CSV table of C-alpha atoms in Angstrom, one decimal:
chain,number,residue,atom,x,y,z
A,341,MET,CA,-24.3,4.3,-55.8
A,342,LYS,CA,-20.9,2.9,-54.9
A,343,ARG,CA,-19.3,6.2,-55.4
A,344,ASN,CA,-21.9,8.0,-53.2
A,345,SER,CA,-21.4,5.6,-50.3
A,346,LEU,CA,-17.6,6.0,-50.4
A,347,ILE,CA,-18.1,9.8,-50.4
A,348,ILE,CA,-20.3,9.6,-47.4
A,349,PHE,CA,-17.7,7.3,-45.7
A,350,TYR,CA,-14.8,9.7,-46.2
A,351,LEU,CA,-16.8,12.8,-45.3
A,352,ALA,CA,-17.8,11.2,-42.0
A,353,VAL,CA,-14.2,10.4,-41.2
A,354,ILE,CA,-13.0,13.9,-42.0
A,355,MET,CA,-15.9,15.4,-40.0
A,356,GLY,CA,-15.0,13.2,-37.0
A,357,SER,CA,-11.4,14.3,-37.1
A,358,LEU,CA,-12.1,18.0,-37.5
A,359,THR,CA,-15.0,18.5,-35.2
A,360,ALA,CA,-14.2,16.2,-32.3
A,361,CYS,CA,-14.6,17.9,-29.0
A,362,SER,CA,-14.8,17.0,-25.3
A,363,PHE,CA,-17.2,17.9,-22.5
A,364,THR,CA,-14.7,17.0,-19.7
A,365,PRO,CA,-14.1,20.0,-17.4
A,366,GLU,CA,-10.5,21.4,-17.5
A,367,TYR,CA,-8.7,19.6,-14.7
A,368,THR,CA,-6.4,21.1,-12.1
A,369,PRO,CA,-5.3,19.1,-9.0
A,370,PRO,CA,-7.3,20.2,-5.9
A,371,ASP,CA,-5.5,22.9,-3.9
A,372,VAL,CA,-4.7,22.3,-0.3
A,373,ALA,CA,-3.2,25.0,1.9
A,374,MET,CA,0.1,23.5,3.1
A,375,PRO,CA,2.1,24.9,6.1
A,376,ALA,CA,5.5,26.3,5.6
A,377,ASN,CA,7.1,23.9,8.1
A,378,PHE,CA,6.2,21.1,10.4
A,379,LYS,CA,5.3,22.6,13.8
A,380,GLU,CA,6.9,19.8,15.9
A,381,ILE,CA,10.4,19.8,14.2
A,382,SER,CA,13.1,19.9,16.8
A,383,LYS,CA,15.7,22.6,16.6
A,384,ASP,CA,18.4,19.9,16.6
A,385,TRP,CA,17.2,18.3,13.4
A,386,GLU,CA,18.9,19.1,10.1
A,387,PRO,CA,16.9,20.0,7.0
A,388,ALA,CA,17.1,17.2,4.4
A,389,LYS,CA,18.9,17.8,1.1
A,390,PRO,CA,17.9,16.1,-2.2
A,391,ALA,CA,21.4,14.9,-2.7
A,392,ASP,CA,21.3,13.2,0.7
A,393,GLN,CA,18.2,11.2,0.0
A,394,LEU,CA,18.3,7.4,0.0
A,395,SER,CA,16.2,5.6,-2.5
A,396,ARG,CA,12.6,5.3,-1.2
A,397,GLY,CA,12.6,1.7,-2.2
A,398,GLU,CA,15.5,0.8,0.1
A,399,TRP,CA,14.9,3.0,3.1
A,400,TRP,CA,15.2,0.1,5.5
A,401,LYS,CA,18.9,-0.2,4.8
A,402,VAL,CA,19.5,2.9,7.0
A,403,PHE,CA,19.2,0.5,10.0
A,404,ASN,CA,22.3,-1.4,8.8
A,405,ASP,CA,21.0,-4.9,9.7
A,406,PRO,CA,21.7,-7.6,7.1
A,407,THR,CA,19.1,-9.9,8.5
A,408,LEU,CA,16.5,-7.2,8.3
A,409,ASN,CA,17.5,-6.4,4.7
A,410,ASP,CA,17.1,-10.0,3.7
A,411,LEU,CA,13.6,-10.3,5.3
A,412,VAL,CA,12.4,-7.1,3.6
A,413,GLU,CA,13.6,-8.4,0.2
A,414,LYS,CA,11.7,-11.7,0.8
A,415,ALA,CA,8.6,-9.8,1.8
A,416,ILE,CA,8.6,-7.7,-1.3
A,417,THR,CA,8.8,-10.9,-3.4
A,418,ASN,CA,6.6,-13.2,-1.4
A,419,ASN,CA,4.1,-11.1,0.6
A,420,PHE,CA,0.6,-12.0,-0.6
A,421,GLN,CA,-0.8,-8.5,0.1
A,422,ILE,CA,1.7,-7.1,-2.3
A,423,GLN,CA,1.0,-9.9,-4.8
A,424,ALA,CA,-2.7,-9.0,-4.6
A,425,ALA,CA,-1.9,-5.3,-5.1
A,426,VAL,CA,0.2,-6.3,-8.2
A,427,ALA,CA,-2.7,-8.2,-9.5
A,428,ARG,CA,-5.1,-5.2,-9.0
A,429,TYR,CA,-2.6,-3.1,-10.9
A,430,ASP,CA,-2.5,-5.6,-13.8
A,431,ILE,CA,-6.3,-5.5,-13.8
A,432,SER,CA,-6.3,-1.7,-14.1
A,433,ARG,CA,-3.8,-1.9,-17.0
A,434,ALA,CA,-6.0,-4.4,-18.8
A,435,PHE,CA,-8.9,-2.1,-18.3
A,436,VAL,CA,-7.0,0.7,-19.9
A,437,ALA,CA,-6.2,-1.5,-22.9
A,438,ALA,CA,-9.8,-2.5,-23.2
A,439,ASN,CA,-10.8,1.2,-23.3
A,440,ASN,CA,-8.1,2.0,-25.8
A,441,ALA,CA,-9.7,-0.5,-28.2
A,442,GLY,CA,-12.5,2.1,-28.7
A,443,LEU,CA,-10.0,4.1,-30.8
A,444,TYR,CA,-9.9,1.4,-33.5
A,445,PRO,CA,-12.5,-0.2,-35.8
A,446,GLN,CA,-14.1,-3.4,-34.7
A,447,VAL,CA,-13.6,-6.0,-37.5
A,448,GLY,CA,-15.2,-9.4,-37.6
A,449,ALA,CA,-15.9,-12.3,-40.0
A,450,ILE,CA,-19.2,-13.9,-40.8
A,451,ALA,CA,-20.0,-17.3,-42.3
A,452,GLY,CA,-23.2,-19.3,-42.4
A,453,SER,CA,-24.9,-22.1,-44.2
A,454,SER,CA,-28.6,-22.8,-43.8
A,455,GLU,CA,-31.5,-24.6,-45.4
A,456,ASN,CA,-34.7,-22.7,-45.4
A,457,ARG,CA,-38.4,-23.3,-46.2
A,458,GLN,CA,-40.6,-20.4,-47.1
A,459,SER,CA,-44.3,-20.2,-46.7
A,460,VAL,CA,-46.4,-20.8,-49.8
A,461,GLY,CA,-48.6,-17.8,-48.7
A,462,ARG,CA,-45.7,-15.4,-48.0
A,463,PRO,CA,-46.6,-11.9,-49.3
A,464,LEU,CA,-45.0,-10.9,-52.6
A,465,ARG,CA,-43.6,-14.4,-53.2
A,466,GLY,CA,-42.8,-15.0,-56.8
A,467,SER,CA,-44.5,-17.8,-58.7
A,468,ASN,CA,-41.2,-19.4,-59.7
A,469,GLN,CA,-39.6,-19.4,-56.2
A,470,PRO,CA,-38.9,-22.8,-54.6
A,471,ASN,CA,-40.4,-23.8,-51.3
A,472,ILE,CA,-37.0,-25.0,-49.9
A,473,TYR,CA,-33.7,-23.2,-50.7
A,474,ASP,CA,-30.1,-23.0,-49.3
A,475,ASN,CA,-28.5,-19.8,-48.1
A,476,ASN,CA,-24.7,-19.8,-47.9
A,477,GLN,CA,-22.7,-16.7,-47.1
A,478,PHE,CA,-19.2,-15.7,-46.2
A,479,GLY,CA,-17.7,-12.3,-45.6
A,480,GLY,CA,-16.8,-9.7,-43.0
A,481,ALA,CA,-18.1,-6.7,-41.1
A,482,ALA,CA,-16.5,-3.6,-39.6
A,483,THR,CA,-17.8,-0.8,-37.3
A,484,TYR,CA,-16.2,2.3,-36.0
A,485,GLU,CA,-17.6,4.9,-33.6
A,486,LEU,CA,-16.6,8.5,-34.4
A,487,ASP,CA,-15.5,10.1,-31.1
A,488,LEU,CA,-17.1,13.4,-31.9
A,489,TRP,CA,-18.0,14.3,-28.3
A,490,GLY,CA,-14.9,12.8,-26.6
A,491,ARG,CA,-16.7,9.9,-24.9
A,492,VAL,CA,-14.0,7.4,-25.9
A,493,ARG,CA,-11.1,9.7,-25.1
A,494,SER,CA,-12.6,10.6,-21.7
A,495,SER,CA,-13.2,6.9,-21.0
A,496,ILE,CA,-9.5,6.2,-21.8
A,497,ASN,CA,-8.3,9.1,-19.7
A,498,SER,CA,-10.4,8.0,-16.8
A,499,ALA,CA,-9.2,4.4,-17.0
A,500,SER,CA,-5.6,5.6,-17.2
A,501,ALA,CA,-6.0,7.8,-14.1
A,502,LEU,CA,-7.5,4.8,-12.2
A,503,SER,CA,-4.6,2.7,-13.4
A,504,GLN,CA,-2.1,5.3,-12.1
A,505,ALA,CA,-4.1,5.3,-8.8
A,506,SER,CA,-3.8,1.5,-8.7
A,507,GLU,CA,0.0,1.8,-9.2
A,508,ALA,CA,0.3,4.3,-6.4
A,509,GLU,CA,-1.8,2.0,-4.2
A,510,LEU,CA,0.7,-0.8,-5.0
A,511,GLU,CA,3.5,1.4,-3.8
A,512,SER,CA,1.4,2.3,-0.7
A,513,ILE,CA,0.9,-1.4,0.1
A,514,ARG,CA,4.7,-2.1,-0.3
A,515,LEU,CA,5.4,0.8,2.0
A,516,VAL,CA,2.9,-0.4,4.6
A,517,VAL,CA,4.1,-4.0,4.5
A,518,THR,CA,7.8,-3.1,4.7
A,519,ALA,CA,7.1,-0.6,7.6
A,520,ASP,CA,5.1,-3.3,9.5
A,521,LEU,CA,7.9,-5.8,9.0
A,522,VAL,CA,10.7,-3.5,10.1
A,523,SER,CA,8.6,-2.3,13.1
A,524,SER,CA,7.9,-5.9,14.1
A,525,TYR,CA,11.5,-6.9,13.6
A,526,ILE,CA,12.7,-4.0,15.8
A,527,ALA,CA,10.1,-4.9,18.5
A,528,MET,CA,11.2,-8.5,18.5
A,529,ARG,CA,14.9,-7.5,18.8
A,530,GLY,CA,13.9,-5.2,21.7
A,531,VAL,CA,12.2,-8.1,23.5
A,532,GLU,CA,15.3,-10.2,23.0
A,533,SER,CA,17.4,-7.5,24.6
A,534,GLN,CA,15.0,-7.5,27.6
A,535,ILE,CA,15.4,-11.2,27.8
A,536,GLU,CA,19.1,-10.8,27.9
A,537,ILE,CA,18.8,-8.4,30.8
A,538,LEU,CA,16.5,-10.7,32.6
A,539,ASP,CA,18.8,-13.7,32.0
A,540,SER,CA,21.7,-11.7,33.5
A,541,ASP,CA,19.5,-10.7,36.5
A,542,LEU,CA,18.3,-14.3,37.0
A,543,ASP,CA,21.9,-15.6,36.9
A,544,LEU,CA,22.8,-13.1,39.6
A,545,TYR,CA,19.7,-13.8,41.7
A,546,GLN,CA,20.4,-17.6,41.5
A,547,LYS,CA,23.9,-17.1,42.8
A,548,GLN,CA,22.6,-14.8,45.6
A,549,ALA,CA,19.9,-17.3,46.5
A,550,SER,CA,22.5,-20.0,46.9
A,551,LEU,CA,24.6,-17.7,49.0
A,552,MET,CA,21.6,-16.7,51.2
A,553,GLN,CA,20.6,-20.4,51.6
A,554,MET,CA,24.2,-21.3,52.7
A,555,ARG,CA,24.3,-18.4,55.2
A,556,PHE,CA,20.9,-19.3,56.6
A,557,GLU,CA,22.0,-22.9,57.1
A,558,GLN,CA,25.1,-21.6,58.9
A,559,GLY,CA,23.0,-19.3,61.1
A,560,ILE,CA,24.6,-16.1,59.7
A,561,ASN,CA,21.3,-14.6,58.6
A,562,SER,CA,17.5,-15.2,58.8
A,563,GLY,CA,15.5,-17.1,56.2
A,564,ALA,CA,13.8,-13.9,55.2
A,565,ASP,CA,16.8,-12.9,53.0
A,566,PHE,CA,16.7,-16.2,51.2
A,567,TYR,CA,12.9,-15.9,50.7
A,568,ARG,CA,13.3,-12.4,49.3
A,569,VAL,CA,15.9,-13.3,46.7
A,570,GLN,CA,14.1,-16.5,45.8
A,571,SER,CA,11.0,-14.4,45.2
A,572,LEU,CA,13.0,-12.4,42.7
A,573,VAL,CA,14.0,-15.6,40.9
A,574,ASP,CA,10.4,-16.8,40.6
A,575,THR,CA,9.2,-13.4,39.5
A,576,GLY,CA,12.0,-13.2,36.9
A,577,LYS,CA,11.1,-16.6,35.5
A,578,ALA,CA,7.5,-15.7,35.1
A,579,ARG,CA,8.5,-12.4,33.4
A,580,LYS,CA,10.8,-14.3,31.1
A,581,ALA,CA,8.0,-16.7,30.0
A,582,GLU,CA,5.9,-13.6,29.1
A,583,LEU,CA,8.7,-12.1,27.0
A,584,LYS,CA,9.4,-15.4,25.2
A,585,THR,CA,5.7,-15.6,24.3
A,586,ARG,CA,5.8,-12.0,23.0
A,587,ARG,CA,9.0,-12.8,21.0
A,588,ALA,CA,7.4,-15.8,19.4
A,589,GLN,CA,4.3,-13.9,18.4
A,590,LEU,CA,6.4,-11.2,16.8
A,591,GLU,CA,8.4,-13.9,14.9
A,592,HIS,CA,5.1,-15.2,13.6
A,593,VAL,CA,4.2,-11.8,12.3
A,594,LEU,CA,7.5,-11.7,10.4
A,595,ALA,CA,6.7,-15.1,8.9
A,596,LEU,CA,3.3,-13.9,7.7
A,597,LEU,CA,4.7,-10.7,6.2
A,598,THR,CA,7.4,-12.7,4.3
A,599,GLY,CA,4.9,-15.2,3.0
A,600,VAL,CA,6.1,-18.2,5.1
A,601,ALA,CA,4.1,-20.5,7.4
A,602,ALA,CA,4.9,-19.6,11.0
A,603,SER,CA,5.6,-23.2,11.7
A,604,ASN,CA,8.5,-23.1,9.2
A,605,PHE,CA,10.0,-19.8,10.2
A,606,SER,CA,12.6,-19.0,12.9
A,607,LEU,CA,15.3,-16.4,13.5
A,608,ALA,CA,18.3,-16.5,15.9
A,609,SER,CA,18.2,-14.1,18.8
A,610,GLU,CA,20.4,-11.1,18.3
A,611,GLY,CA,18.9,-8.2,20.3
A,612,LEU,CA,19.2,-4.6,19.3
A,613,THR,CA,23.0,-4.6,18.9
A,614,LYS,CA,23.1,-4.7,15.1
A,615,LEU,CA,20.5,-2.0,14.5
A,616,SER,CA,21.7,1.6,13.9
A,617,MET,CA,19.7,4.7,14.8
A,618,PRO,CA,19.2,6.7,11.6
A,619,PRO,CA,19.8,10.5,11.9
A,620,MET,CA,16.9,12.8,11.7
A,621,ALA,CA,16.3,15.2,8.8
A,622,LEU,CA,13.0,16.4,7.2
A,623,GLN,CA,11.7,17.8,4.0
A,624,ILE,CA,9.2,20.7,4.0
A,625,PRO,CA,5.5,19.6,4.2
A,626,SER,CA,4.8,20.2,0.5
A,627,THR,CA,7.0,17.2,-0.4
A,628,LEU,CA,4.3,14.9,1.1
A,629,LEU,CA,2.3,15.7,-2.1
A,630,GLU,CA,5.1,14.2,-4.2
A,631,ARG,CA,6.2,11.3,-2.0
A,632,ARG,CA,3.2,9.7,-0.3
A,633,PRO,CA,1.7,7.1,-2.6
A,634,ASP,CA,-1.8,7.3,-0.9
A,635,ILE,CA,-1.9,11.0,-1.7
A,636,ALA,CA,-0.9,10.3,-5.3
A,637,ALA,CA,-3.6,7.7,-5.5
A,638,ALA,CA,-6.3,10.0,-4.1
A,639,GLU,CA,-5.3,12.7,-6.6
A,640,ARG,CA,-5.5,10.3,-9.5
A,641,ARG,CA,-9.1,9.3,-8.5
A,642,VAL,CA,-10.1,12.9,-8.6
A,643,ALA,CA,-8.7,13.1,-12.2
A,644,ALA,CA,-10.6,10.0,-13.1
A,645,THR,CA,-13.9,11.2,-11.9
A,646,ASN,CA,-13.3,14.5,-13.7
A,647,GLU,CA,-13.1,12.6,-16.9
A,648,ASP,CA,-16.2,10.6,-16.0
A,649,ILE,CA,-18.1,13.9,-16.1
A,650,GLY,CA,-17.2,14.3,-19.8
A,651,VAL,CA,-18.3,10.7,-20.5
A,652,ALA,CA,-21.7,11.4,-18.8
A,653,LYS,CA,-22.3,14.6,-20.7
A,654,SER,CA,-21.5,13.1,-24.0
A,655,ALA,CA,-24.6,10.9,-23.7
A,656,PHE,CA,-26.7,13.9,-24.6
A,657,PHE,CA,-25.4,13.8,-28.1
A,658,PRO,CA,-25.8,11.2,-30.9
A,659,VAL,CA,-23.6,8.2,-31.3
A,660,ILE,CA,-22.3,8.2,-34.9
A,661,SER,CA,-20.7,5.1,-36.3
A,662,LEU,CA,-19.4,3.9,-39.6
A,663,ALA,CA,-20.4,0.4,-40.6
A,664,ALA,CA,-19.3,-1.8,-43.5
A,665,LEU,CA,-20.5,-5.2,-44.4
A,666,GLY,CA,-19.5,-7.3,-47.4
A,667,GLY,CA,-18.9,-10.8,-48.7
A,668,TYR,CA,-20.4,-13.5,-50.9
A,669,GLN,CA,-23.8,-15.1,-50.8
A,670,THR,CA,-25.4,-17.8,-52.9
A,671,ALA,CA,-27.9,-20.6,-52.8
A,672,ASN,CA,-25.3,-23.0,-53.9
A,673,GLN,CA,-22.1,-23.9,-52.1
A,674,ALA,CA,-20.2,-24.3,-55.3
A,675,ASN,CA,-18.5,-21.2,-56.8
A,676,ILE,CA,-19.5,-19.0,-53.9
A,677,LEU,CA,-16.3,-16.8,-54.2
A,678,THR,CA,-17.2,-15.3,-57.5
A,679,ALA,CA,-17.9,-11.7,-58.5
A,680,PRO,CA,-21.6,-12.2,-59.2
A,681,ASN,CA,-22.2,-13.5,-55.7
A,682,ALA,CA,-20.6,-10.5,-54.0
A,683,PHE,CA,-22.5,-8.1,-51.8
A,684,TRP,CA,-21.6,-5.1,-49.7
A,685,THR,CA,-23.1,-2.2,-47.8
A,686,ILE,CA,-21.3,0.8,-46.3
A,687,GLY,CA,-22.4,4.0,-44.6
A,688,PRO,CA,-22.7,6.0,-41.4
A,689,THR,CA,-25.4,5.6,-38.8
A,690,ALA,CA,-26.5,7.8,-35.9
A,691,PHE,CA,-28.4,7.1,-32.7
A,692,LEU,CA,-29.7,9.7,-30.4
A,693,THR,CA,-31.7,9.1,-27.3
A,694,ILE,CA,-34.7,11.4,-27.2
A,695,PHE,CA,-36.3,10.5,-23.9
A,696,ASP,CA,-34.9,8.4,-21.0
A,697,GLY,CA,-36.8,9.7,-18.0
A,698,GLY,CA,-33.9,11.9,-16.8
A,699,ARG,CA,-31.4,9.0,-16.6
A,700,ARG,CA,-28.6,10.9,-18.4
A,701,ALA,CA,-29.1,14.0,-16.3
A,702,ALA,CA,-28.9,11.8,-13.2
A,703,LEU,CA,-25.7,10.2,-14.4
A,704,VAL,CA,-24.1,13.6,-14.9
A,705,ASP,CA,-25.2,14.7,-11.4
A,706,GLN,CA,-23.7,11.4,-10.1
A,707,ALA,CA,-20.4,12.0,-11.8
A,708,VAL,CA,-20.2,15.6,-10.5
A,709,ALA,CA,-21.0,14.4,-7.0
A,710,LYS,CA,-18.4,11.6,-7.2
A,711,ASN,CA,-15.8,14.1,-8.3
A,712,ALA,CA,-16.7,16.3,-5.3
A,713,GLU,CA,-16.4,13.3,-3.0
A,714,ASN,CA,-13.0,12.3,-4.3
A,715,THR,CA,-11.8,15.9,-4.1
A,716,ALA,CA,-12.8,16.0,-0.4
A,717,ILE,CA,-11.2,12.6,0.2
A,718,TYR,CA,-8.0,13.9,-1.4
A,719,LYS,CA,-7.9,17.0,0.7
A,720,ASN,CA,-8.6,15.0,3.9
A,721,THR,CA,-5.8,12.6,2.9
A,722,VAL,CA,-3.3,15.4,2.7
A,723,LEU,CA,-4.4,16.9,6.0
A,724,ALA,CA,-4.3,13.4,7.7
A,725,ALA,CA,-0.8,12.9,6.4
A,726,ILE,CA,0.4,16.2,7.9
A,727,LYS,CA,-1.3,15.2,11.2
A,728,GLU,CA,0.4,11.8,11.1
A,729,VAL,CA,3.8,13.4,10.7
A,730,GLU,CA,3.2,16.0,13.4
A,731,ASP,CA,2.1,13.3,15.8
A,732,ILE,CA,5.2,11.2,15.2
A,733,LEU,CA,7.5,14.2,15.4
A,734,VAL,CA,6.2,15.2,18.8
A,735,ASP,CA,6.5,11.6,20.0
A,736,ILE,CA,10.1,11.5,18.8
A,737,LYS,CA,11.0,14.9,20.3
A,738,ASP,CA,9.6,14.1,23.7
A,739,ARG,CA,10.9,10.5,23.8
A,740,GLN,CA,14.3,11.6,22.7
A,741,ALA,CA,14.5,14.1,25.5
A,742,THR,CA,13.3,11.6,28.0
A,743,TYR,CA,15.7,8.9,26.8
A,744,GLU,CA,18.7,10.9,28.1
A,745,ASN,CA,17.2,10.9,31.6
A,746,VAL,CA,16.4,7.1,31.2
A,747,GLU,CA,20.1,6.5,30.3
A,748,ASP,CA,21.3,8.5,33.3
A,749,ASN,CA,18.8,6.6,35.6
A,750,ALA,CA,20.1,3.3,34.4
A,751,LYS,CA,23.7,4.3,35.2
A,752,LEU,CA,22.7,5.5,38.7
A,753,ALA,CA,20.7,2.4,39.4
A,754,THR,CA,23.7,0.2,38.6
A,755,LYS,CA,25.9,2.3,40.9
A,756,THR,CA,23.2,2.0,43.6
A,757,TYR,CA,23.1,-1.7,43.3
A,758,LEU,CA,26.9,-2.1,43.6
A,759,ILE,CA,27.0,0.2,46.7
A,760,SER,CA,24.2,-1.7,48.3
A,761,THR,CA,25.9,-5.0,47.7
A,762,PHE,CA,29.1,-3.7,49.1
A,763,ARG,CA,27.3,-2.4,52.2
A,764,TYR,CA,25.6,-5.7,52.8
A,765,GLU,CA,28.8,-7.7,52.5
A,766,GLN,CA,30.3,-5.3,55.1
A,767,GLY,CA,27.3,-5.9,57.4
A,768,ILE,CA,26.3,-2.2,57.2
A,769,ALA,CA,23.0,-2.7,55.4
A,770,SER,CA,20.3,-5.4,55.2
A,771,TYR,CA,19.7,-7.6,52.3
A,772,LEU,CA,16.4,-5.7,51.6
A,773,ASP,CA,18.5,-2.8,50.4
A,774,ILE,CA,20.1,-5.1,47.8
A,775,VAL,CA,16.7,-6.4,46.7
A,776,ASP,CA,15.3,-2.9,46.2
A,777,ALA,CA,18.5,-1.8,44.3
A,778,ALA,CA,18.4,-4.9,42.1
A,779,ILE,CA,14.7,-4.3,41.2
A,780,ASP,CA,15.5,-0.7,40.4
A,781,GLN,CA,18.4,-1.6,38.3
A,782,SER,CA,16.4,-4.2,36.3
A,783,ARG,CA,13.6,-1.7,35.7
A,784,ALA,CA,16.0,1.0,34.6
A,785,LYS,CA,17.8,-1.2,32.1
A,786,THR,CA,14.4,-2.5,30.8
A,787,ALA,CA,13.1,1.1,30.4
A,788,GLN,CA,16.3,2.0,28.5
A,789,ILE,CA,15.7,-0.9,26.1
A,790,ASP,CA,12.0,0.1,25.8
A,791,TYR,CA,12.9,3.7,24.9
A,792,GLN,CA,15.6,2.6,22.5
A,793,THR,CA,13.2,0.2,20.8
A,794,GLN,CA,10.5,2.8,20.5
A,795,LEU,CA,12.8,5.4,19.1
A,796,LEU,CA,13.8,3.0,16.4
A,797,ILE,CA,10.2,2.2,15.6
A,798,ASP,CA,9.4,5.9,15.6
A,799,ARG,CA,11.9,6.3,12.8
A,800,VAL,CA,10.1,3.7,10.8
A,801,LEU,CA,6.7,5.3,11.4
A,802,LEU,CA,8.1,8.7,10.3
A,803,ILE,CA,9.6,7.2,7.2
A,804,LYS,CA,6.2,5.6,6.5
A,805,ALA,CA,4.4,8.9,7.1
A,806,LEU,CA,6.8,10.8,4.8
A,807,GLY,CA,6.4,8.3,2.1
A,808,GLY,CA,10.1,7.3,2.2
A,809,TYR,CA,13.4,8.2,3.7
A,810,TRP,CA,14.2,11.9,4.2
């Protein structure tokens, strides 16, 4: 009997290793028709070369701002969105480990001690059996599922693909957080530069107001000139208050992204002077499939649901397991670990569901539909990524062309203001000409800062859309 059970055991193991199969469909990543080039690339931009690429993890360093570099490093370490994504990735890795356990036997120990009373009228009771007896046992048990239909392997592959998707999502969160931080930082520095322009204007307006007041008191000019320049002072102060509020709000955003309470966070004002404008260079569109973490995550979910189809189909076949149980059992606690008290049982078992009201077929349909859904999501993610890049490229191209006109306009506005001031001092023009010229000059300088700020932010958005620096 012992020999027959062992033969059954070994034959089952050999059969499991030789006849194991899988019902998972052969997987190929979904095909998306990619354009040869981005439509909105400017002729002035250089194609990127692999040797010229900066590490995707340190793309923010192209702006050459030490303060910004320090903030990004703190965000990567302390940002709670990133920490939550890290935890989700750890969860996915644990899920893979839990599924991997299906490749190994499950072994446990059993022990028990009980006092029992049997009924006097129990069927087939022997005449010499006691009414009350002890039952003491100690031993172990092991079970092992033969993965004949690939259910365990498909479950492991699905969990692994989901873990890889979680890892890509972690990279995506890091990219989003760092891009948000760099964009907010640039916007804050742009506001600071606007405040600097406004402070310069206010200083000039204050001096002119004092001069106009003195001339009015001396009867040289009317009070209208004084009131005009004083109006500029009051308007400038109101605008400065708005800019200071905006600057404070952006600083609060930086505090949140770096994992610090806004009440305990502050940065010195520096303006845009330390930020460098990165040169433009682009990869061909197909590199998006390799670089963007959200695309990688979407593709891994397709692979996971493809494996789930195999898991669902395997439910139509029997679950075959090997089981072994053994140990010692006796009515007396003394001398339990002796050969006469030993017992064991070993052999394969099989379970096949005959009727389940269509549940298994429905689960297969569900897995197939889920795979189709994730395939569509993946393709849409790729197309959305291309659209995002094209949108940013056209913004940069048009804004860059306009920026040259804005720069020229700022220079002309400054010259106009100087000429108007000279003409007023010579008595040729009215002070209203100076007021108009001062307003135009301030607007031109502010527009120049706005465009410069947005061009820097556009670089960040493009880096984010491309999944890293070009």
